[in-house]
PDB file of C-alpha atoms (C1' of nucleotides) in Angstrom:
ATOM      1  CA  MET A   1     -27.057 -16.238  -7.538  1.00  0.00           C
ATOM      2  CA  PRO A   2     -28.553 -12.800  -8.167  1.00  0.00           C
ATOM      3  CA  SER A   3     -28.006 -11.475 -11.670  1.00  0.00           C
ATOM      4  CA  GLU A   4     -26.560  -8.239 -10.349  1.00  0.00           C
ATOM      5  CA  ILE A   5     -25.706  -6.385  -7.131  1.00  0.00           C
ATOM      6  CA  GLY A   6     -25.471  -2.633  -6.961  1.00  0.00           C
ATOM      7  CA  GLY A   7     -25.321  -2.402 -10.730  1.00  0.00           C
ATOM      8  CA  LEU A   8     -22.544  -4.974 -11.049  1.00  0.00           C
ATOM      9  CA  LYS A   9     -23.415  -7.996 -13.105  1.00  0.00           C
ATOM     10  CA  MET A  10     -22.739 -11.111 -11.058  1.00  0.00           C
ATOM     11  CA  THR A  11     -20.601 -13.854 -12.453  1.00  0.00           C
ATOM     12  CA  ARG A  12     -19.797 -17.084 -10.699  1.00  0.00           C
ATOM     13  CA  GLN A  13     -16.421 -15.753  -9.563  1.00  0.00           C
ATOM     14  CA  ARG A  14     -17.718 -12.387  -8.398  1.00  0.00           C
ATOM     15  CA  TRP A  15     -20.549 -13.976  -6.531  1.00  0.00           C
ATOM     16  CA  GLU A  16     -18.389 -16.512  -4.730  1.00  0.00           C
ATOM     17  CA  THR A  17     -15.881 -13.782  -3.871  1.00  0.00           C
ATOM     18  CA  TYR A  18     -18.633 -11.657  -2.453  1.00  0.00           C
ATOM     19  CA  ARG A  19     -20.199 -14.511  -0.531  1.00  0.00           C
ATOM     20  CA  LEU A  20     -16.874 -15.480   0.946  1.00  0.00           C
ATOM     21  CA  LEU A  21     -16.341 -11.946   2.227  1.00  0.00           C
ATOM     22  CA  MET A  22     -19.851 -11.810   3.662  1.00  0.00           C
ATOM     23  CA  ASN A  23     -19.480 -15.171   5.332  1.00  0.00           C
ATOM     24  CA  HIS A  24     -16.288 -14.734   7.193  1.00  0.00           C
ATOM     25  CA  ARG A  25     -15.793 -11.102   7.848  1.00  0.00           C
ATOM     26  CA  ASP A  26     -12.220 -11.276   8.930  1.00  0.00           C
ATOM     27  CA  HIS A  27     -10.707  -8.814   6.455  1.00  0.00           C
ATOM     28  CA  PRO A  28      -8.774 -11.220   4.274  1.00  0.00           C
ATOM     29  CA  THR A  29      -6.113 -10.145   1.805  1.00  0.00           C
ATOM     30  CA  ALA A  30      -6.486 -10.823  -1.912  1.00  0.00           C
ATOM     31  CA  ASN A  31      -4.234 -13.804  -1.549  1.00  0.00           C
ATOM     32  CA  GLU A  32      -6.258 -15.210   1.341  1.00  0.00           C
ATOM     33  CA  VAL A  33      -9.413 -14.780  -0.711  1.00  0.00           C
ATOM     34  CA  PHE A  34      -7.668 -16.613  -3.536  1.00  0.00           C
ATOM     35  CA  ILE A  35      -6.734 -19.558  -1.330  1.00  0.00           C
ATOM     36  CA  ARG A  36     -10.225 -19.857   0.111  1.00  0.00           C
ATOM     37  CA  LEU A  37     -11.901 -19.384  -3.215  1.00  0.00           C
ATOM     38  CA  LYS A  38     -10.013 -22.287  -4.741  1.00  0.00           C
ATOM     39  CA  GLU A  39     -12.007 -24.653  -2.562  1.00  0.00           C
ATOM     40  CA  LYS A  40     -15.161 -23.612  -4.389  1.00  0.00           C
ATOM     41  CA  LEU A  41     -13.624 -22.775  -7.750  1.00  0.00           C
ATOM     42  CA  PRO A  42     -10.481 -24.817  -8.181  1.00  0.00           C
ATOM     43  CA  ASN A  43      -9.504 -23.175 -11.457  1.00  0.00           C
ATOM     44  CA  VAL A  44      -9.822 -19.597 -10.307  1.00  0.00           C
ATOM     45  CA  SER A  45      -6.757 -17.442 -10.854  1.00  0.00           C
ATOM     46  CA  LEU A  46      -5.260 -14.791  -8.645  1.00  0.00           C
ATOM     47  CA  ALA A  47      -5.771 -12.261 -11.427  1.00  0.00           C
ATOM     48  CA  THR A  48      -9.481 -13.010 -11.325  1.00  0.00           C
ATOM     49  CA  VAL A  49      -9.554 -12.517  -7.593  1.00  0.00           C
ATOM     50  CA  TYR A  50      -7.998  -9.102  -8.090  1.00  0.00           C
ATOM     51  CA  ASN A  51     -10.444  -8.368 -10.902  1.00  0.00           C
ATOM     52  CA  CYS A  52     -13.440  -9.400  -8.849  1.00  0.00           C
ATOM     53  CA  LEU A  53     -12.352  -7.506  -5.780  1.00  0.00           C
ATOM     54  CA  GLU A  54     -11.693  -4.425  -7.839  1.00  0.00           C
ATOM     55  CA  ALA A  55     -15.108  -4.664  -9.483  1.00  0.00           C
ATOM     56  CA  LEU A  56     -16.784  -5.059  -6.097  1.00  0.00           C
ATOM     57  CA  VAL A  57     -14.850  -2.122  -4.679  1.00  0.00           C
ATOM     58  CA  GLN A  58     -15.579   0.080  -7.711  1.00  0.00           C
ATOM     59  CA  HIS A  59     -19.272  -0.561  -7.281  1.00  0.00           C
ATOM     60  CA  GLY A  60     -19.207   0.222  -3.598  1.00  0.00           C
ATOM     61  CA  ILE A  61     -20.167  -3.300  -2.604  1.00  0.00           C
ATOM     62  CA  VAL A  62     -17.076  -3.957  -0.532  1.00  0.00           C
ATOM     63  CA  ARG A  63     -14.396  -1.708   0.872  1.00  0.00           C
ATOM     64  CA  GLN A  64     -10.662  -1.958   0.487  1.00  0.00           C
ATOM     65  CA  VAL A  65      -8.754  -1.428   3.707  1.00  0.00           C
ATOM     66  CA  ASN A  66      -5.077  -0.584   3.860  1.00  0.00           C
ATOM     67  CA  PHE A  67      -2.812  -0.803   6.861  1.00  0.00           C
ATOM     68  CA  ASP A  68       0.394   0.961   6.061  1.00  0.00           C
ATOM     69  CA  ARG A  69       1.998  -0.893   3.199  1.00  0.00           C
ATOM     70  CA  GLU A  70       0.686  -4.276   4.086  1.00  0.00           C
ATOM     71  CA  PRO A  71      -1.371  -6.124   1.496  1.00  0.00           C
ATOM     72  CA  SER A  72      -4.826  -4.642   1.063  1.00  0.00           C
ATOM     73  CA  ARG A  73      -7.655  -6.261   2.935  1.00  0.00           C
ATOM     74  CA  PHE A  74     -11.309  -6.411   2.019  1.00  0.00           C
ATOM     75  CA  CYS A  75     -14.372  -5.723   4.067  1.00  0.00           C
ATOM     76  CA  PRO A  76     -18.071  -6.023   3.231  1.00  0.00           C
ATOM     77  CA  ASN A  77     -19.196  -3.684   6.016  1.00  0.00           C
ATOM     78  CA  LEU A  78     -20.466  -0.605   4.248  1.00  0.00           C
ATOM     79  CA  ALA A  79     -21.407   1.464   7.270  1.00  0.00           C
ATOM     80  CA  GLU A  80     -19.004   4.305   8.017  1.00  0.00           C
ATOM     81  CA  HIS A  81     -16.493   2.750  10.349  1.00  0.00           C
ATOM     82  CA  GLY A  82     -12.823   2.458  11.121  1.00  0.00           C
ATOM     83  CA  HIS A  83     -10.483  -0.486  11.521  1.00  0.00           C
ATOM     84  CA  PHE A  84      -8.491  -1.415  14.559  1.00  0.00           C
ATOM     85  CA  HIS A  85      -5.453  -3.609  14.181  1.00  0.00           C
ATOM     86  CA  ASP A  86      -4.815  -5.378  17.463  1.00  0.00           C
ATOM     87  CA  GLN A  87      -1.079  -5.735  17.766  1.00  0.00           C
ATOM     88  CA  ARG A  88      -1.434  -8.516  20.287  1.00  0.00           C
ATOM     89  CA  SER A  89      -3.528 -10.909  18.239  1.00  0.00           C
ATOM     90  CA  GLY A  90      -2.922  -9.495  14.771  1.00  0.00           C
ATOM     91  CA  SER A  91      -6.644  -9.398  14.181  1.00  0.00           C
ATOM     92  CA  ILE A  92      -8.527  -6.550  12.608  1.00  0.00           C
ATOM     93  CA  ARG A  93     -11.777  -5.388  14.020  1.00  0.00           C
ATOM     94  CA  ASP A  94     -14.370  -2.912  12.801  1.00  0.00           C
ATOM     95  CA  ILE A  95     -14.801   0.176  14.934  1.00  0.00           C
ATOM     96  CA  ALA A  96     -18.053   2.083  14.782  1.00  0.00           C
ATOM     97  CA  PHE A  97     -18.460   5.734  15.596  1.00  0.00           C
ATOM     98  CA  LYS A  98     -20.379   6.558  18.712  1.00  0.00           C
ATOM     99  CA  PRO A  99     -24.071   7.069  17.995  1.00  0.00           C
ATOM    100  CA  GLY A 100     -24.830  10.440  16.474  1.00  0.00           C
ATOM    101  CA  ILE A 101     -21.253  11.155  15.497  1.00  0.00           C
ATOM    102  CA  ASN A 102     -20.595  12.129  11.943  1.00  0.00           C
ATOM    103  CA  LEU A 103     -16.956  12.221  11.002  1.00  0.00           C
ATOM    104  CA  ALA A 104     -17.327  15.337   8.892  1.00  0.00           C
ATOM    105  CA  ASP A 105     -18.633  17.171  11.955  1.00  0.00           C
ATOM    106  CA  VAL A 106     -15.512  16.693  14.024  1.00  0.00           C
ATOM    107  CA  LEU A 107     -13.064  17.698  11.318  1.00  0.00           C
ATOM    108  CA  ASP A 108     -11.996  21.202  10.563  1.00  0.00           C
ATOM    109  CA  LEU A 109     -12.761  21.142   6.840  1.00  0.00           C
ATOM    110  CA  PRO A 110     -13.374  24.186   4.657  1.00  0.00           C
ATOM    111  CA  GLU A 111     -17.008  24.950   3.911  1.00  0.00           C
ATOM    112  CA  GLY A 112     -18.098  23.149   0.767  1.00  0.00           C
ATOM    113  CA  THR A 113     -15.614  20.295   0.885  1.00  0.00           C
ATOM    114  CA  VAL A 114     -16.851  17.148  -0.801  1.00  0.00           C
ATOM    115  CA  ILE A 115     -15.774  13.909   0.860  1.00  0.00           C
ATOM    116  CA  ASN A 116     -15.794  10.926  -1.441  1.00  0.00           C
ATOM    117  CA  ASP A 117     -14.028   8.427   0.729  1.00  0.00           C
ATOM    118  CA  VAL A 118     -12.709   8.096   4.260  1.00  0.00           C
ATOM    119  CA  GLU A 119     -10.275   5.640   5.702  1.00  0.00           C
ATOM    120  CA  LEU A 120      -9.615   5.461   9.409  1.00  0.00           C
ATOM    121  CA  THR A 121      -7.179   2.940  10.787  1.00  0.00           C
ATOM    122  CA  LEU A 122      -5.931   2.469  14.311  1.00  0.00           C
ATOM    123  CA  ARG A 123      -3.240   0.305  15.751  1.00  0.00           C
ATOM    124  CA  GLY A 124      -2.897  -0.707  19.346  1.00  0.00           C
ATOM    125  CA  GLU A 125      -4.023  -3.222  21.862  1.00  0.00           C
ATOM    126  CA  LEU A 126      -7.510  -4.290  22.733  1.00  0.00           C
ATOM    127  CA  PRO A 127      -8.064  -5.179  26.364  1.00  0.00           C
ATOM    128  CA  GLN A 128      -7.493  -8.845  27.212  1.00  0.00           C
ATOM    129  CA  SER A 129     -11.021 -10.052  27.457  1.00  0.00           C
TER     130      SER A 129
ATOM    131  CA  MET B  10      23.134  20.405  13.247  1.00  0.00           C
ATOM    132  CA  PRO B  11      21.915  19.106  16.612  1.00  0.00           C
ATOM    133  CA  SER B  12      23.640  15.942  17.805  1.00  0.00           C
ATOM    134  CA  GLU B  13      20.310  14.202  18.311  1.00  0.00           C
ATOM    135  CA  ILE B  14      16.545  14.703  18.038  1.00  0.00           C
ATOM    136  CA  GLY B  15      14.085  12.729  20.074  1.00  0.00           C
ATOM    137  CA  GLY B  16      16.734  10.195  20.977  1.00  0.00           C
ATOM    138  CA  LEU B  17      17.856   9.679  17.375  1.00  0.00           C
ATOM    139  CA  LYS B  18      21.472  10.511  16.698  1.00  0.00           C
ATOM    140  CA  MET B  19      21.646  12.985  13.843  1.00  0.00           C
ATOM    141  CA  THR B  20      23.846  12.285  10.877  1.00  0.00           C
ATOM    142  CA  ARG B  21      24.286  14.569   7.928  1.00  0.00           C
ATOM    143  CA  GLN B  22      21.776  12.565   5.880  1.00  0.00           C
ATOM    144  CA  ARG B  23      19.178  12.297   8.622  1.00  0.00           C
ATOM    145  CA  TRP B  24      19.435  15.950   9.403  1.00  0.00           C
ATOM    146  CA  GLU B  25      19.065  17.094   5.811  1.00  0.00           C
ATOM    147  CA  THR B  26      16.164  14.713   5.325  1.00  0.00           C
ATOM    148  CA  TYR B  27      14.459  16.102   8.375  1.00  0.00           C
ATOM    149  CA  ARG B  28      15.133  19.717   7.421  1.00  0.00           C
ATOM    150  CA  LEU B  29      13.800  19.134   3.952  1.00  0.00           C
ATOM    151  CA  LEU B  30      10.545  17.775   5.358  1.00  0.00           C
ATOM    152  CA  MET B  31      10.253  20.661   7.770  1.00  0.00           C
ATOM    153  CA  ASN B  32      10.937  23.213   5.072  1.00  0.00           C
ATOM    154  CA  HIS B  33       8.474  22.222   2.460  1.00  0.00           C
ATOM    155  CA  ARG B  34       5.648  20.445   4.106  1.00  0.00           C
ATOM    156  CA  ASP B  35       4.034  19.071   1.018  1.00  0.00           C
ATOM    157  CA  HIS B  36       4.041  15.378   1.926  1.00  0.00           C
ATOM    158  CA  PRO B  37       6.688  14.138  -0.477  1.00  0.00           C
ATOM    159  CA  THR B  38       7.232  10.478  -1.300  1.00  0.00           C
ATOM    160  CA  ALA B  39      10.555   8.788  -0.547  1.00  0.00           C
ATOM    161  CA  ASN B  40      11.543   9.220  -4.149  1.00  0.00           C
ATOM    162  CA  GLU B  41      10.707  12.920  -4.107  1.00  0.00           C
ATOM    163  CA  VAL B  42      12.765  13.320  -0.966  1.00  0.00           C
ATOM    164  CA  PHE B  43      15.589  11.513  -2.734  1.00  0.00           C
ATOM    165  CA  ILE B  44      15.483  13.838  -5.735  1.00  0.00           C
ATOM    166  CA  ARG B  45      15.432  16.949  -3.573  1.00  0.00           C
ATOM    167  CA  LEU B  46      18.073  15.678  -1.228  1.00  0.00           C
ATOM    168  CA  LYS B  47      20.515  15.112  -4.054  1.00  0.00           C
ATOM    169  CA  GLU B  48      20.808  18.870  -4.460  1.00  0.00           C
ATOM    170  CA  LYS B  49      22.323  19.081  -1.003  1.00  0.00           C
ATOM    171  CA  LEU B  50      23.991  15.663  -0.875  1.00  0.00           C
ATOM    172  CA  PRO B  51      24.779  14.596  -4.415  1.00  0.00           C
ATOM    173  CA  ASN B  52      26.013  11.154  -3.413  1.00  0.00           C
ATOM    174  CA  VAL B  53      23.058  10.179  -1.294  1.00  0.00           C
ATOM    175  CA  SER B  54      21.401   6.903  -2.214  1.00  0.00           C
ATOM    176  CA  LEU B  55      17.760   6.004  -2.295  1.00  0.00           C
ATOM    177  CA  ALA B  56      18.439   3.265   0.252  1.00  0.00           C
ATOM    178  CA  THR B  57      19.730   5.918   2.628  1.00  0.00           C
ATOM    179  CA  VAL B  58      16.639   8.007   2.117  1.00  0.00           C
ATOM    180  CA  TYR B  59      14.542   4.995   3.085  1.00  0.00           C
ATOM    181  CA  ASN B  60      16.812   4.349   6.054  1.00  0.00           C
ATOM    182  CA  CYS B  61      16.648   7.931   7.254  1.00  0.00           C
ATOM    183  CA  LEU B  62      12.908   8.181   6.834  1.00  0.00           C
ATOM    184  CA  GLU B  63      12.443   4.926   8.673  1.00  0.00           C
ATOM    185  CA  ALA B  64      14.657   6.090  11.526  1.00  0.00           C
ATOM    186  CA  LEU B  65      12.749   9.362  11.783  1.00  0.00           C
ATOM    187  CA  VAL B  66       9.416   7.557  11.735  1.00  0.00           C
ATOM    188  CA  GLN B  67      10.554   4.997  14.319  1.00  0.00           C
ATOM    189  CA  HIS B  68      11.533   7.779  16.662  1.00  0.00           C
ATOM    190  CA  GLY B  69       8.251   9.590  16.219  1.00  0.00           C
ATOM    191  CA  ILE B  70       9.866  12.607  14.603  1.00  0.00           C
ATOM    192  CA  VAL B  71       7.957  12.385  11.358  1.00  0.00           C
ATOM    193  CA  ARG B  72       4.860  10.484  10.302  1.00  0.00           C
ATOM    194  CA  GLN B  73       4.382   8.153   7.415  1.00  0.00           C
ATOM    195  CA  VAL B  74       1.156   8.713   5.515  1.00  0.00           C
ATOM    196  CA  ASN B  75      -0.396   6.164   3.198  1.00  0.00           C
ATOM    197  CA  PHE B  76      -3.092   6.757   0.638  1.00  0.00           C
ATOM    198  CA  ASP B  77      -4.323   3.417  -0.534  1.00  0.00           C
ATOM    199  CA  ARG B  78      -1.426   1.678  -2.193  1.00  0.00           C
ATOM    200  CA  GLU B  79       0.276   4.763  -3.456  1.00  0.00           C
ATOM    201  CA  PRO B  80       3.872   5.369  -2.413  1.00  0.00           C
ATOM    202  CA  SER B  81       4.148   6.412   1.217  1.00  0.00           C
ATOM    203  CA  ARG B  82       4.420  10.093   1.970  1.00  0.00           C
ATOM    204  CA  PHE B  83       6.103  11.785   4.888  1.00  0.00           C
ATOM    205  CA  CYS B  84       4.868  14.516   7.154  1.00  0.00           C
ATOM    206  CA  PRO B  85       6.591  16.357   9.988  1.00  0.00           C
ATOM    207  CA  ASN B  86       3.345  17.538  11.590  1.00  0.00           C
ATOM    208  CA  LEU B  87       3.113  15.609  14.827  1.00  0.00           C
ATOM    209  CA  ALA B  88      -0.195  16.960  16.067  1.00  0.00           C
ATOM    210  CA  GLU B  89      -3.089  14.509  15.753  1.00  0.00           C
ATOM    211  CA  HIS B  90      -4.509  15.249  12.342  1.00  0.00           C
ATOM    212  CA  GLY B  91      -5.828  13.663   9.185  1.00  0.00           C
ATOM    213  CA  HIS B  92      -4.928  14.025   5.542  1.00  0.00           C
ATOM    214  CA  PHE B  93      -7.151  15.148   2.744  1.00  0.00           C
ATOM    215  CA  HIS B  94      -6.291  14.223  -0.793  1.00  0.00           C
ATOM    216  CA  ASP B  95      -7.858  16.747  -3.139  1.00  0.00           C
ATOM    217  CA  GLN B  96      -8.785  14.846  -6.265  1.00  0.00           C
ATOM    218  CA  ARG B  97      -8.929  18.048  -8.279  1.00  0.00           C
ATOM    219  CA  SER B  98      -5.418  19.299  -7.640  1.00  0.00           C
ATOM    220  CA  GLY B  99      -3.795  16.106  -6.421  1.00  0.00           C
ATOM    221  CA  SER B 100      -2.486  17.937  -3.395  1.00  0.00           C
ATOM    222  CA  ILE B 101      -2.543  16.650   0.134  1.00  0.00           C
ATOM    223  CA  ARG B 102      -3.546  18.867   2.981  1.00  0.00           C
ATOM    224  CA  ASP B 103      -3.454  18.386   6.719  1.00  0.00           C
ATOM    225  CA  ILE B 104      -6.851  18.352   8.412  1.00  0.00           C
ATOM    226  CA  ALA B 105      -7.094  19.237  12.070  1.00  0.00           C
ATOM    227  CA  PHE B 106      -9.826  18.081  14.379  1.00  0.00           C
ATOM    228  CA  LYS B 107     -12.232  20.708  15.593  1.00  0.00           C
ATOM    229  CA  PRO B 108     -11.096  22.232  18.866  1.00  0.00           C
ATOM    230  CA  GLY B 109     -11.828  20.046  21.850  1.00  0.00           C
ATOM    231  CA  ILE B 110     -12.376  16.905  19.798  1.00  0.00           C
ATOM    232  CA  ASN B 111     -10.401  13.850  20.690  1.00  0.00           C
ATOM    233  CA  LEU B 112     -10.646  11.029  18.211  1.00  0.00           C
ATOM    234  CA  ALA B 113     -10.821   8.364  20.900  1.00  0.00           C
ATOM    235  CA  ASP B 114     -13.937  10.079  22.275  1.00  0.00           C
ATOM    236  CA  VAL B 115     -15.974   9.683  19.121  1.00  0.00           C
ATOM    237  CA  LEU B 116     -15.131   6.033  18.544  1.00  0.00           C
ATOM    238  CA  ASP B 117     -16.914   3.120  20.052  1.00  0.00           C
ATOM    239  CA  LEU B 118     -13.872   1.363  21.479  1.00  0.00           C
ATOM    240  CA  PRO B 119     -13.895  -1.186  24.289  1.00  0.00           C
ATOM    241  CA  GLU B 120     -12.911   0.165  27.695  1.00  0.00           C
ATOM    242  CA  GLY B 121      -9.173  -0.165  28.180  1.00  0.00           C
ATOM    243  CA  THR B 122      -8.142  -0.109  24.533  1.00  0.00           C
ATOM    244  CA  VAL B 123      -4.657   1.268  23.979  1.00  0.00           C
ATOM    245  CA  ILE B 124      -4.225   3.290  20.798  1.00  0.00           C
ATOM    246  CA  ASN B 125      -0.672   3.449  19.551  1.00  0.00           C
ATOM    247  CA  ASP B 126      -1.256   5.004  16.173  1.00  0.00           C
ATOM    248  CA  VAL B 127      -4.057   6.513  14.141  1.00  0.00           C
ATOM    249  CA  GLU B 128      -4.265   7.192  10.471  1.00  0.00           C
ATOM    250  CA  LEU B 129      -7.131   9.133   8.970  1.00  0.00           C
ATOM    251  CA  THR B 130      -7.239   9.814   5.269  1.00  0.00           C
ATOM    252  CA  LEU B 131      -9.933  11.436   3.206  1.00  0.00           C
ATOM    253  CA  ARG B 132     -10.384  11.803  -0.485  1.00  0.00           C
ATOM    254  CA  GLY B 133     -12.582  14.290  -2.223  1.00  0.00           C
ATOM    255  CA  GLU B 134     -12.706  17.821  -3.505  1.00  0.00           C
ATOM    256  CA  LEU B 135     -11.855  20.999  -1.707  1.00  0.00           C
ATOM    257  CA  PRO B 136     -13.950  23.994  -2.700  1.00  0.00           C
ATOM    258  CA  GLN B 137     -12.513  26.041  -5.561  1.00  0.00           C
ATOM    259  CA  SER B 138     -11.156  28.963  -3.638  1.00  0.00           C
TER     260      SER B 138
ATOM    261  C1'  DC C   9      46.137   7.469  15.302  1.00  0.00           C
ATOM    262  C1'  DT C  10      43.422   3.275  15.509  1.00  0.00           C
ATOM    263  C1'  DC C  11      39.783   0.169  16.419  1.00  0.00           C
ATOM    264  C1'  DG C  12      34.899  -1.196  16.417  1.00  0.00           C
ATOM    265  C1'  DG C  13      30.265  -0.287  15.653  1.00  0.00           C
ATOM    266  C1'  DA C  14      27.022   2.236  13.100  1.00  0.00           C
ATOM    267  C1'  DA C  15      25.673   4.492   8.836  1.00  0.00           C
ATOM    268  C1'  DT C  16      25.790   4.703   3.993  1.00  0.00           C
ATOM    269  C1'  DT C  17      25.963   2.968  -0.599  1.00  0.00           C
ATOM    270  C1'  DG C  18      24.708   0.564  -5.130  1.00  0.00           C
ATOM    271  C1'  DG C  19      22.704  -3.050  -6.732  1.00  0.00           C
ATOM    272  C1'  DA C  20      20.092  -7.240  -6.387  1.00  0.00           C
ATOM    273  C1'  DA C  21      16.031  -9.334  -4.516  1.00  0.00           C
ATOM    274  C1'  DT C  22      11.330  -9.337  -2.902  1.00  0.00           C
ATOM    275  C1'  DT C  23       6.483  -8.634  -2.948  1.00  0.00           C
ATOM    276  C1'  DG C  24       1.892  -7.049  -3.843  1.00  0.00           C
ATOM    277  C1'  DT C  25      -0.342  -5.707  -7.703  1.00  0.00           C
ATOM    278  C1'  DT C  26      -1.293  -4.757 -12.650  1.00  0.00           C
ATOM    279  C1'  DC C  27      -0.886  -5.735 -17.443  1.00  0.00           C
ATOM    280  C1'  DT C  28      -1.182  -8.613 -21.658  1.00  0.00           C
ATOM    281  C1'  DA C  29      -2.600 -11.762 -24.885  1.00  0.00           C
ATOM    282  C1'  DA C  30      -5.040 -15.873 -25.452  1.00  0.00           C
ATOM    283  C1'  DT C  31      -9.055 -18.543 -24.243  1.00  0.00           C
ATOM    284  C1'  DT C  32     -13.607 -19.157 -22.399  1.00  0.00           C
ATOM    285  C1'  DT C  33     -18.139 -17.782 -21.151  1.00  0.00           C
ATOM    286  C1'  DC C  34     -22.283 -15.211 -21.667  1.00  0.00           C
ATOM    287  C1'  DC C  35     -26.317 -13.564 -24.047  1.00  0.00           C
ATOM    288  C1'  DG C  36     -29.324 -11.724 -27.618  1.00  0.00           C
ATOM    289  C1'  DC C  37     -30.737 -12.997 -32.080  1.00  0.00           C
ATOM    290  C1'  DC C  38     -31.598 -15.883 -36.096  1.00  0.00           C
TER     291       DC C  38
ATOM    292  C1'  DG D  16     -29.981 -25.181 -30.888  1.00  0.00           C
ATOM    293  C1'  DG D  17     -26.212 -22.518 -33.179  1.00  0.00           C
ATOM    294  C1'  DC D  18     -23.696 -17.885 -34.141  1.00  0.00           C
ATOM    295  C1'  DG D  19     -21.215 -13.657 -33.233  1.00  0.00           C
ATOM    296  C1'  DG D  20     -19.554 -10.080 -30.490  1.00  0.00           C
ATOM    297  C1'  DA D  21     -18.648  -8.360 -25.977  1.00  0.00           C
ATOM    298  C1'  DA D  22     -17.163  -9.193 -21.501  1.00  0.00           C
ATOM    299  C1'  DA D  23     -14.847 -12.133 -18.144  1.00  0.00           C
ATOM    300  C1'  DT D  24     -11.314 -15.261 -16.953  1.00  0.00           C
ATOM    301  C1'  DT D  25      -6.815 -17.176 -17.076  1.00  0.00           C
ATOM    302  C1'  DA D  26      -1.583 -17.873 -16.699  1.00  0.00           C
ATOM    303  C1'  DG D  27       2.229 -15.754 -16.758  1.00  0.00           C
ATOM    304  C1'  DA D  28       5.122 -11.724 -17.599  1.00  0.00           C
ATOM    305  C1'  DA D  29       5.940  -7.096 -16.121  1.00  0.00           C
ATOM    306  C1'  DC D  30       6.061  -3.425 -12.845  1.00  0.00           C
ATOM    307  C1'  DA D  31       6.959  -0.306  -8.937  1.00  0.00           C
ATOM    308  C1'  DA D  32       7.792   0.539  -4.209  1.00  0.00           C
ATOM    309  C1'  DT D  33      10.391  -1.127  -0.831  1.00  0.00           C
ATOM    310  C1'  DT D  34      13.752  -4.056   1.583  1.00  0.00           C
ATOM    311  C1'  DC D  35      17.821  -6.711   1.777  1.00  0.00           C
ATOM    312  C1'  DC D  36      22.748  -7.531   1.252  1.00  0.00           C
ATOM    313  C1'  DA D  37      27.621  -7.145   1.191  1.00  0.00           C
ATOM    314  C1'  DA D  38      31.111  -3.834   0.782  1.00  0.00           C
ATOM    315  C1'  DT D  39      32.810   0.652   1.981  1.00  0.00           C
ATOM    316  C1'  DT D  40      32.960   4.836   4.690  1.00  0.00           C
ATOM    317  C1'  DC D  41      32.321   7.474   8.714  1.00  0.00           C
ATOM    318  C1'  DC D  42      32.685   8.667  13.585  1.00  0.00           C
ATOM    319  C1'  DG D  43      33.832   8.751  18.417  1.00  0.00           C
ATOM    320  C1'  DA D  44      36.228   6.627  22.412  1.00  0.00           C
ATOM    321  C1'  DG D  45      40.450   5.269  23.982  1.00  0.00           C
TER     322       DG D  45
END
DNA sequence: CTCGGAATTGGAATTGTTCTAATTTCCGCC
DNA sequence: GGCGGAAATTAGAACAATTCCAATTCCGAG
């Protein structure tokens, strides 16, 4: 276990939370993380899961993704990207921008606007593959 | 009062809710709508406000806007646009796409994807004007 | 006018998240 | 190796936005 990531001191719980997100990148909710984490750390509490996720989000190590008012989901993909919720399967999939596209370039923002955070979510149906 | 809008039968409460959103387009929360609506309809209940907003959203007459896990806000601007939350003033402002830009064109989506809904939110600082 | 379905209402219930206070762990220093 | 203070973790209570529920009111067709 590294002693820190991105300036955040790693503890057992933070590290396992992070590893879990990196390992299956299926955008789990806090509660899903909690359930999975208990296999590794049987005494972990839900409060700790929230604490760890918040710490990771604050340090820019993972991103928090919100679909409407559903429970927040967590994503370790740090590249600028959106999220597509497939209404057929219920799954959530990362959506990249086309090469060379910068979101700020396609928006009609006043000169000098500072963007600190962007969230792009889509809902629809992916083609039956 | 029209008898219906977009297929939704208008009632006194739905109509006043809609008018209120159209009149000051400052992205109020359900609770803010409730407080304002009481001036016109003193006996209105918060449950009704939620019902009316839901009916309007379902019929595509207004849009529901979510910033993280904050209370939902409501917006009668139906054009495809994003929302910018100015961290300095706390205000929310509609952001149009640059002319000719279609969001689906800049995203790397599989051929045949159907998009039913898009939500784009930004957070940052608008220039001091 | 009257009946039936839809809308509205107030309050209770639900749910994801945050807070609190108590305990445990971590880490530099003796 | 033990000690002390700070930070992290824990369990459970609290909270806030929203939804549900049962009772009442409204509205339009006949």
